[in-house]
Amino acid sequence: MGTELQTRPLPGWLPGWARRAWTEPGGPRRPPARDIAIAGAVTVVALLAAYGEAHPTNPSAYFTNGHHLPHTPTPALLLVLLGGVVLAWRNRYPRLVLCVATAAVVAYSLPGYVNGAPVLLPALALVTIATRFPVRVSTAWALAVTLVLMAATAPSNPLGTYSGSFWLIPADNAVALFVGIAIANRSYVHTARVQQARQAALDAQRRVEEERLRIARELHDVVAHTMATITVQAAAATQLLRDRPDEAAESLKAIRAASKDGLRELRAILDVLRTATGDGEEPADPTQPTPGLSRLDDLVTGVRAAGLPVTVTVTGRRRKLPAVTDLSAFRIIQEALTNTLRHAGPATAAVTVDYGASAIRVEVTDTGRGLPGHAVPAGTAGHGLRGMRERAAAAGGKLEIGPRPAGGFRVAATLPLDDHWLATADTAAPTQKAAR
């Protein structure tokens, strides 16, 4: 279980700038058991070494290379104790703990106590500094602490600057600095891998959601158009069957054609799902035309057969479009005509396709029952209108939906053909083609 992390400021009697400078947000509210154990172990080692090396009962404490070693009294041991105890808070106040530990060792060294174990106390604090701050900052702290400790030890060291305890100071601090940097680098690599794994999972989830929405739009467009055509033609056939059987037969043929087209497109969509799950089903015939403006004439013929008079106007130079743009334009026209067929009542419809230099514009208008004076805001429509907005957005375009001032309804989409969207569409083309 992780340690509870919480911002805990320094005592209130300190000025605000001091609390902000020395407090590390996110540190433990109280020292965790691991920090207490490490600080305790280092403190015990430092105390025992400081007491034992220069104790009167230790014969080697009297003369080493001809120099007398002063005995370590209780106040000096208390300084070592202070420098060790504060290490339990090194993860909460790293800079403050380093300064306190260094000050304690300096006060211990000035009277001439030369035992090298207490210099481990600032070194441990330096490890934490190196794990929490940039290398440049950590190196500056290590250099400053080293110079301060050496300056405090050199004039009062009875063994002089040639003793091992004197040169132990830079050695300990250098090792502490490199250990801290190594720990920080390892933590950084681990964190980066965790973030990459989390981002990969989020990307996979996003792709699944996008694919689910895309398939839902495809199914809606195919089923809605097919069922609307069948419903209208079935109603006409029912009325015409007794008095005008020839016209009723034409309606039944239109139902058969709409059903056949709808089943073919549904099979194409389901084949993509079967292929993705690896169930061994044979894919649909790849030679079948895919939904796009090349099938606009077939779409309009079917709608006319369902009883809706439709005119088509194409302006500009026809050319091959990116797959996502071609599919979006076709589906928007299909959904708009389907809505007219289902909701407009006795009406006529007009389809306009304008191939511009940087965008293609498609527009579908009708003369049926509209919503005079009321637009259709985004997010308030059913699945069909929402699907058209999503298709326009997927191609980088915009969609306008609303009633016409003179009556009827209007759907207009502008889909860009600039270099950015051409490149994006080319990248997405294999997926789009497979989904058809």
Coordinates of C-alpha atoms in Angstrom, one line a residue:
M1 CA 0.0 0.0 0.0
G2 CA 1.3 3.5 -0.8
T3 CA 2.1 6.2 1.6
E4 CA -0.6 8.8 2.1
L5 CA 0.6 11.9 0.3
Q6 CA -0.4 15.3 1.4
T7 CA 1.0 18.9 1.4
R8 CA 2.2 19.7 4.9
P9 CA 3.7 23.1 5.4
L10 CA 6.5 24.0 7.8
P11 CA 5.6 25.5 11.2
G12 CA 3.6 28.6 11.1
W13 CA 6.2 30.8 12.8
L14 CA 8.3 30.7 9.7
P15 CA 7.7 33.4 7.1
G16 CA 5.7 32.4 4.1
W17 CA 8.6 32.5 1.6
A18 CA 10.6 30.1 3.8
R19 CA 7.7 27.6 4.0
R20 CA 7.2 27.7 0.2
A21 CA 10.9 27.4 -0.5
W22 CA 11.5 24.4 1.7
T23 CA 8.3 22.4 1.6
E24 CA 8.0 19.7 -1.0
P25 CA 4.3 19.3 -2.0
G26 CA 3.2 15.6 -2.1
G27 CA 5.6 14.3 0.5
P28 CA 4.4 11.9 3.2
R29 CA 2.4 13.5 6.0
R30 CA 4.5 11.5 8.5
P31 CA 7.8 9.6 7.9
P32 CA 7.0 6.1 6.5
A33 CA 8.4 3.1 8.3
R34 CA 11.1 2.6 5.7
D35 CA 12.5 6.1 6.1
I36 CA 12.4 5.7 9.9
A37 CA 14.3 2.4 9.7
I38 CA 17.0 3.7 7.3
A39 CA 17.5 6.9 9.4
G40 CA 17.6 4.8 12.6
A41 CA 20.2 2.4 11.2
V42 CA 22.5 5.2 9.9
T43 CA 22.2 7.1 13.2
V44 CA 23.1 4.0 15.2
V45 CA 26.2 3.3 13.0
A46 CA 27.3 7.0 13.3
L47 CA 26.8 7.1 17.1
L48 CA 28.6 3.8 17.7
A49 CA 31.5 4.8 15.5
A50 CA 31.8 8.3 17.0
Y51 CA 31.7 6.9 20.5
G52 CA 34.0 3.9 20.0
E53 CA 36.8 5.4 18.0
A54 CA 37.6 8.2 20.3
H55 CA 36.6 6.7 23.7
P56 CA 39.1 6.5 26.5
T57 CA 38.9 2.8 26.7
N58 CA 40.1 2.5 23.1
P59 CA 43.9 2.4 23.1
S60 CA 44.1 3.5 19.5
A61 CA 42.2 6.7 20.4
Y62 CA 45.2 8.2 22.2
F63 CA 47.7 8.3 19.4
T64 CA 47.4 7.7 15.7
N65 CA 50.4 8.6 13.7
G66 CA 51.6 10.6 16.8
H67 CA 48.4 12.7 17.0
H68 CA 46.1 12.7 20.0
L69 CA 42.4 12.1 19.2
P70 CA 40.1 14.1 21.5
H71 CA 37.4 12.0 23.3
T72 CA 33.9 12.4 22.0
P73 CA 31.7 13.9 24.8
T74 CA 28.0 13.6 25.2
P75 CA 27.1 17.0 23.5
A76 CA 29.0 15.9 20.4
L77 CA 27.1 12.6 20.3
L78 CA 23.8 14.6 20.6
L79 CA 24.8 16.5 17.4
V80 CA 25.3 13.2 15.7
L81 CA 21.9 12.0 17.0
L82 CA 20.2 15.2 15.7
G83 CA 21.8 14.8 12.2
G84 CA 20.6 11.2 12.1
V85 CA 17.0 11.7 13.4
V86 CA 16.1 14.4 10.9
L87 CA 16.9 12.0 8.1
A88 CA 13.5 10.4 8.7
W89 CA 11.9 13.5 7.1
R90 CA 14.3 13.7 4.1
N91 CA 11.6 12.8 1.6
R92 CA 9.2 15.5 3.1
Y93 CA 11.8 18.3 3.5
P94 CA 14.9 17.2 1.5
R95 CA 16.6 20.6 1.4
L96 CA 15.9 21.5 5.0
V97 CA 17.0 18.0 6.2
L98 CA 20.2 18.3 4.2
C99 CA 21.0 21.7 5.8
V100 CA 20.2 20.5 9.3
A101 CA 22.3 17.3 8.9
T102 CA 25.2 19.3 7.4
A103 CA 25.0 21.9 10.2
A104 CA 25.1 19.1 12.8
V105 CA 28.1 17.5 11.3
V106 CA 29.9 20.9 11.0
A107 CA 29.2 21.6 14.7
Y108 CA 30.5 18.1 15.5
S109 CA 33.7 18.6 13.4
L110 CA 34.7 22.1 14.5
P111 CA 36.0 21.0 18.0
G112 CA 38.2 18.4 16.2
Y113 CA 36.2 15.2 16.4
V114 CA 37.5 13.4 13.3
N115 CA 35.4 10.2 13.1
G116 CA 34.3 9.7 9.5
A117 CA 31.0 8.0 10.2
P118 CA 28.9 11.1 10.8
V119 CA 29.6 12.4 7.3
L120 CA 27.3 9.7 6.1
L121 CA 24.4 11.7 7.5
P122 CA 24.5 14.5 4.9
A123 CA 25.4 12.0 2.2
L124 CA 22.1 10.1 2.8
A125 CA 20.2 13.4 2.5
L126 CA 22.1 14.1 -0.7
V127 CA 20.8 10.9 -2.2
T128 CA 17.2 12.2 -1.7
I129 CA 18.2 15.5 -3.2
A130 CA 19.5 13.8 -6.3
T131 CA 16.4 11.8 -6.8
R132 CA 14.1 14.9 -6.5
F133 CA 15.9 17.6 -8.3
P134 CA 17.6 18.1 -11.7
V135 CA 21.2 17.0 -12.0
R136 CA 22.5 20.5 -12.2
V137 CA 20.7 21.5 -8.9
S138 CA 21.8 18.3 -7.2
T139 CA 25.4 18.7 -8.2
A140 CA 25.4 22.3 -6.8
W141 CA 24.0 21.0 -3.5
A142 CA 26.6 18.2 -3.4
L143 CA 29.5 20.6 -4.1
A144 CA 28.3 23.2 -1.5
V145 CA 27.9 20.5 1.2
T146 CA 31.3 19.1 0.4
L147 CA 33.1 22.4 0.6
V148 CA 31.4 23.3 3.8
L149 CA 32.2 20.0 5.5
M150 CA 35.8 20.1 4.3
A151 CA 36.3 23.7 5.4
A152 CA 34.9 22.9 8.9
T153 CA 37.0 19.8 9.3
A154 CA 40.4 21.0 7.9
P155 CA 41.5 23.6 10.5
S156 CA 40.5 21.5 13.6
N157 CA 41.4 18.0 12.4
P158 CA 44.4 16.8 14.5
L159 CA 45.3 14.4 11.7
G160 CA 45.5 17.1 9.1
T161 CA 44.1 17.1 5.6
Y162 CA 45.9 13.8 4.9
S163 CA 43.7 11.7 7.0
G164 CA 41.2 9.3 5.5
S165 CA 38.3 10.9 7.3
F166 CA 39.0 14.2 5.6
W167 CA 38.9 12.8 2.1
L168 CA 36.0 10.5 2.9
I169 CA 33.8 13.7 2.7
P170 CA 34.1 14.2 -1.1
A171 CA 34.1 10.5 -1.7
D172 CA 30.9 9.9 0.3
N173 CA 29.1 12.9 -1.4
A174 CA 30.2 11.9 -4.9
V175 CA 28.9 8.3 -4.3
A176 CA 25.6 9.7 -2.9
L177 CA 25.2 12.0 -5.9
F178 CA 25.7 9.2 -8.4
V179 CA 23.4 6.8 -6.5
G180 CA 20.6 9.4 -6.3
I181 CA 20.9 10.2 -10.1
A182 CA 20.8 6.5 -10.9
I183 CA 17.7 6.0 -8.7
A184 CA 16.1 9.1 -10.4
N185 CA 16.9 7.7 -13.9
R186 CA 15.5 4.3 -13.0
S187 CA 12.3 5.9 -11.6
Y188 CA 12.0 8.1 -14.7
V189 CA 12.3 5.1 -17.1
H190 CA 9.7 3.2 -15.0
T191 CA 7.3 6.1 -14.9
A192 CA 7.7 6.6 -18.7
R193 CA 6.9 3.0 -19.4
V194 CA 3.9 3.1 -17.1
Q195 CA 2.6 6.2 -18.9
Q196 CA 3.3 4.7 -22.3
A197 CA 1.4 1.6 -21.3
R198 CA -1.5 3.7 -20.0
Q199 CA -1.5 5.8 -23.1
A200 CA -1.5 2.7 -25.3
A201 CA -4.5 1.4 -23.4
L202 CA -6.3 4.7 -23.8
D203 CA -5.5 4.8 -27.5
A204 CA -6.7 1.2 -28.0
Q205 CA -9.9 2.1 -26.1
R206 CA -10.4 5.2 -28.2
R207 CA -9.9 3.2 -31.5
V208 CA -12.5 0.7 -30.3
E209 CA -14.9 3.4 -29.5
E210 CA -14.3 5.1 -32.9
E211 CA -14.8 1.8 -34.7
R212 CA -18.0 1.0 -32.7
L213 CA -19.4 4.4 -33.7
R214 CA -18.4 4.0 -37.3
I215 CA -20.0 0.6 -37.5
A216 CA -23.1 1.9 -35.8
R217 CA -23.3 4.8 -38.3
E218 CA -22.9 2.3 -41.2
L219 CA -25.6 0.0 -39.9
H220 CA -27.9 2.9 -39.2
D221 CA -27.5 4.4 -42.7
V222 CA -28.0 1.1 -44.5
V223 CA -30.9 -0.2 -42.4
A224 CA -32.7 3.2 -42.1
H225 CA -32.5 3.8 -45.9
T226 CA -33.5 0.3 -46.8
M227 CA -36.4 0.0 -44.3
A228 CA -37.7 3.5 -45.3
T229 CA -37.8 2.5 -48.9
I230 CA -39.5 -0.8 -48.1
T231 CA -42.1 0.9 -45.9
V232 CA -43.1 3.4 -48.5
Q233 CA -43.2 0.9 -51.3
A234 CA -45.1 -1.6 -49.2
A235 CA -47.7 1.0 -48.4
A236 CA -48.0 2.0 -52.0
A237 CA -48.3 -1.7 -53.1
T238 CA -51.1 -2.3 -50.6
Q239 CA -53.1 0.6 -52.0
L240 CA -52.5 -0.3 -55.6
L241 CA -52.7 -4.1 -55.5
R242 CA -56.5 -4.3 -56.1
D243 CA -57.1 -1.5 -58.7
R244 CA -53.7 -1.1 -60.4
P245 CA -51.8 -4.4 -60.1
D246 CA -49.2 -3.4 -62.6
E247 CA -48.1 -0.4 -60.5
A248 CA -48.2 -2.6 -57.4
A249 CA -45.8 -5.0 -59.1
E250 CA -43.4 -2.1 -59.7
S251 CA -43.5 -1.3 -56.0
L252 CA -42.8 -4.9 -55.1
K253 CA -39.8 -4.9 -57.5
A254 CA -38.6 -1.7 -55.8
I255 CA -38.9 -3.5 -52.4
R256 CA -36.9 -6.4 -53.8
A257 CA -34.2 -4.2 -55.1
A258 CA -33.9 -2.2 -51.9
S259 CA -33.8 -5.3 -49.9
K260 CA -31.1 -6.8 -52.1
D261 CA -29.0 -3.6 -51.9
G262 CA -29.4 -3.4 -48.1
L263 CA -28.5 -7.0 -47.6
R264 CA -25.4 -6.6 -49.7
E265 CA -24.2 -3.7 -47.7
L266 CA -25.0 -5.4 -44.4
R267 CA -23.1 -8.4 -45.5
A268 CA -20.1 -6.2 -46.3
I269 CA -20.2 -4.7 -42.9
L270 CA -20.6 -8.1 -41.1
D271 CA -17.8 -9.6 -43.2
V272 CA -15.4 -7.0 -41.7
L273 CA -16.4 -8.1 -38.2
R274 CA -16.1 -11.8 -39.1
T275 CA -12.6 -11.2 -40.6
A276 CA -11.5 -9.2 -37.5
T277 CA -12.7 -12.1 -35.2
G278 CA -11.0 -14.7 -37.4
D279 CA -14.0 -17.0 -37.7
G280 CA -13.0 -18.2 -41.2
E281 CA -16.0 -16.8 -43.0
E282 CA -15.5 -15.9 -46.7
P283 CA -15.5 -12.1 -47.2
A284 CA -18.0 -10.4 -49.5
D285 CA -17.3 -10.0 -53.1
P286 CA -14.5 -7.4 -53.4
T287 CA -15.6 -6.4 -56.9
Q288 CA -18.9 -4.9 -55.5
P289 CA -18.9 -1.1 -55.7
T290 CA -18.3 0.6 -52.4
P291 CA -20.5 3.4 -51.1
G292 CA -19.4 6.7 -52.5
L293 CA -20.6 9.4 -54.9
S294 CA -20.0 7.0 -57.8
R295 CA -23.2 5.3 -56.6
L296 CA -25.2 8.5 -56.3
D297 CA -27.2 7.6 -59.4
D298 CA -28.2 4.2 -58.0
L299 CA -29.2 5.9 -54.7
V300 CA -31.4 8.5 -56.5
T301 CA -32.9 5.8 -58.7
G302 CA -34.0 3.8 -55.6
V303 CA -35.4 6.9 -53.9
R304 CA -37.4 7.8 -57.0
A305 CA -38.7 4.3 -57.2
A306 CA -39.9 4.7 -53.6
G307 CA -42.0 7.6 -54.7
L308 CA -39.9 10.7 -54.0
P309 CA -39.1 12.9 -57.0
V310 CA -35.4 13.9 -56.9
T311 CA -33.3 16.1 -59.1
V312 CA -29.6 16.0 -59.1
T313 CA -27.2 18.9 -60.0
V314 CA -23.4 18.3 -60.2
T315 CA -21.1 21.3 -60.7
G316 CA -17.4 21.5 -60.9
R317 CA -14.9 19.0 -62.2
R318 CA -15.5 15.5 -60.9
R319 CA -12.5 13.7 -59.5
K320 CA -11.4 11.0 -57.2
L321 CA -12.0 11.9 -53.6
P322 CA -10.3 10.6 -50.4
A323 CA -12.1 7.5 -49.1
V324 CA -13.4 9.1 -45.9
T325 CA -14.6 12.2 -47.8
D326 CA -16.3 10.1 -50.5
L327 CA -18.1 7.9 -48.0
S328 CA -19.1 10.8 -45.8
A329 CA -20.6 12.8 -48.7
F330 CA -22.6 9.7 -50.0
R331 CA -23.9 8.8 -46.5
I332 CA -25.0 12.3 -45.7
I333 CA -27.0 12.5 -49.0
Q334 CA -28.4 9.0 -48.3
E335 CA -29.5 9.9 -44.8
A336 CA -31.0 13.3 -45.9
L337 CA -33.0 11.6 -48.6
T338 CA -34.1 8.8 -46.2
N339 CA -35.4 11.4 -43.8
T340 CA -37.2 13.2 -46.5
L341 CA -38.8 9.9 -47.6
R342 CA -39.9 9.1 -44.1
H343 CA -40.9 12.4 -42.7
A344 CA -41.6 15.0 -45.4
G345 CA -44.8 13.6 -46.7
P346 CA -45.7 14.5 -50.3
A347 CA -42.7 16.4 -51.4
T348 CA -39.9 16.7 -53.9
A349 CA -36.1 16.8 -53.2
A350 CA -33.1 18.3 -54.8
V351 CA -29.5 17.1 -54.5
T352 CA -26.6 19.4 -55.3
V353 CA -23.0 18.3 -55.5
D354 CA -20.4 21.0 -56.0
Y355 CA -16.7 20.0 -56.6
G356 CA -14.8 23.1 -55.5
A357 CA -11.0 23.7 -55.6
S358 CA -10.5 23.1 -51.9
A359 CA -13.7 21.5 -50.7
I360 CA -16.7 19.5 -51.9
R361 CA -20.2 20.8 -50.9
V362 CA -23.3 18.6 -50.9
E363 CA -26.7 19.9 -50.3
V364 CA -30.1 18.2 -50.0
T365 CA -33.3 20.2 -49.9
D366 CA -37.0 19.2 -49.9
T367 CA -40.4 20.9 -50.1
G368 CA -42.0 18.8 -47.4
R369 CA -43.0 19.4 -43.9
G370 CA -40.2 21.2 -42.1
L371 CA -39.9 23.0 -38.8
P372 CA -40.4 26.7 -39.8
G373 CA -38.4 29.1 -37.8
H374 CA -36.6 26.4 -35.8
A375 CA -33.1 25.2 -36.4
V376 CA -31.8 21.9 -35.2
P377 CA -29.0 22.5 -32.7
A378 CA -26.1 20.0 -32.4
G379 CA -26.7 17.2 -29.9
T380 CA -30.5 17.5 -29.9
A381 CA -31.3 15.3 -33.0
G382 CA -31.8 11.5 -33.3
H383 CA -29.3 9.0 -34.5
G384 CA -29.5 10.0 -38.2
L385 CA -28.8 13.7 -37.8
R386 CA -26.1 13.0 -35.2
G387 CA -24.6 10.4 -37.5
M388 CA -24.4 13.1 -40.3
R389 CA -22.7 15.5 -38.0
E390 CA -20.1 12.8 -37.0
R391 CA -19.5 11.9 -40.6
A392 CA -18.9 15.6 -41.5
A393 CA -16.5 16.0 -38.5
A394 CA -14.6 12.8 -39.4
A395 CA -13.8 14.3 -42.8
G396 CA -12.8 17.7 -41.3
G397 CA -15.9 19.4 -42.5
K398 CA -19.0 21.1 -41.1
L399 CA -22.7 20.3 -41.4
E400 CA -25.7 22.7 -41.6
I401 CA -29.2 21.3 -40.8
G402 CA -32.4 23.2 -40.5
P403 CA -35.7 24.3 -42.1
R404 CA -35.8 26.4 -45.2
P405 CA -37.5 29.9 -44.9
A406 CA -39.9 29.0 -47.8
G407 CA -40.7 25.6 -46.2
G408 CA -39.2 22.2 -46.3
F409 CA -35.8 21.1 -44.9
R410 CA -32.2 21.6 -45.8
V411 CA -29.0 19.6 -45.2
A412 CA -25.7 21.0 -46.4
A413 CA -22.2 19.7 -45.8
T414 CA -18.8 21.2 -46.7
L415 CA -16.0 18.8 -46.7
P416 CA -12.4 20.1 -47.2
L417 CA -10.0 18.8 -49.8
D418 CA -6.8 20.5 -48.7
D419 CA -3.5 18.7 -48.4
H420 CA -3.9 18.0 -44.7
W421 CA -7.1 16.2 -45.0
L422 CA -6.0 14.5 -48.2
A423 CA -3.1 13.0 -46.3
T424 CA -5.3 12.0 -43.3
A425 CA -7.8 10.4 -45.6
D426 CA -5.2 8.5 -47.5
T427 CA -3.9 7.1 -44.2
A428 CA -7.5 6.1 -43.2
A429 CA -8.4 4.8 -46.6
P430 CA -7.6 1.1 -46.1
T431 CA -9.7 0.9 -42.9
Q432 CA -12.6 2.7 -44.6
K433 CA -12.5 0.4 -47.6
A434 CA -12.4 -2.6 -45.5
A435 CA -15.5 -1.5 -43.6
R436 CA -17.6 -1.2 -46.6

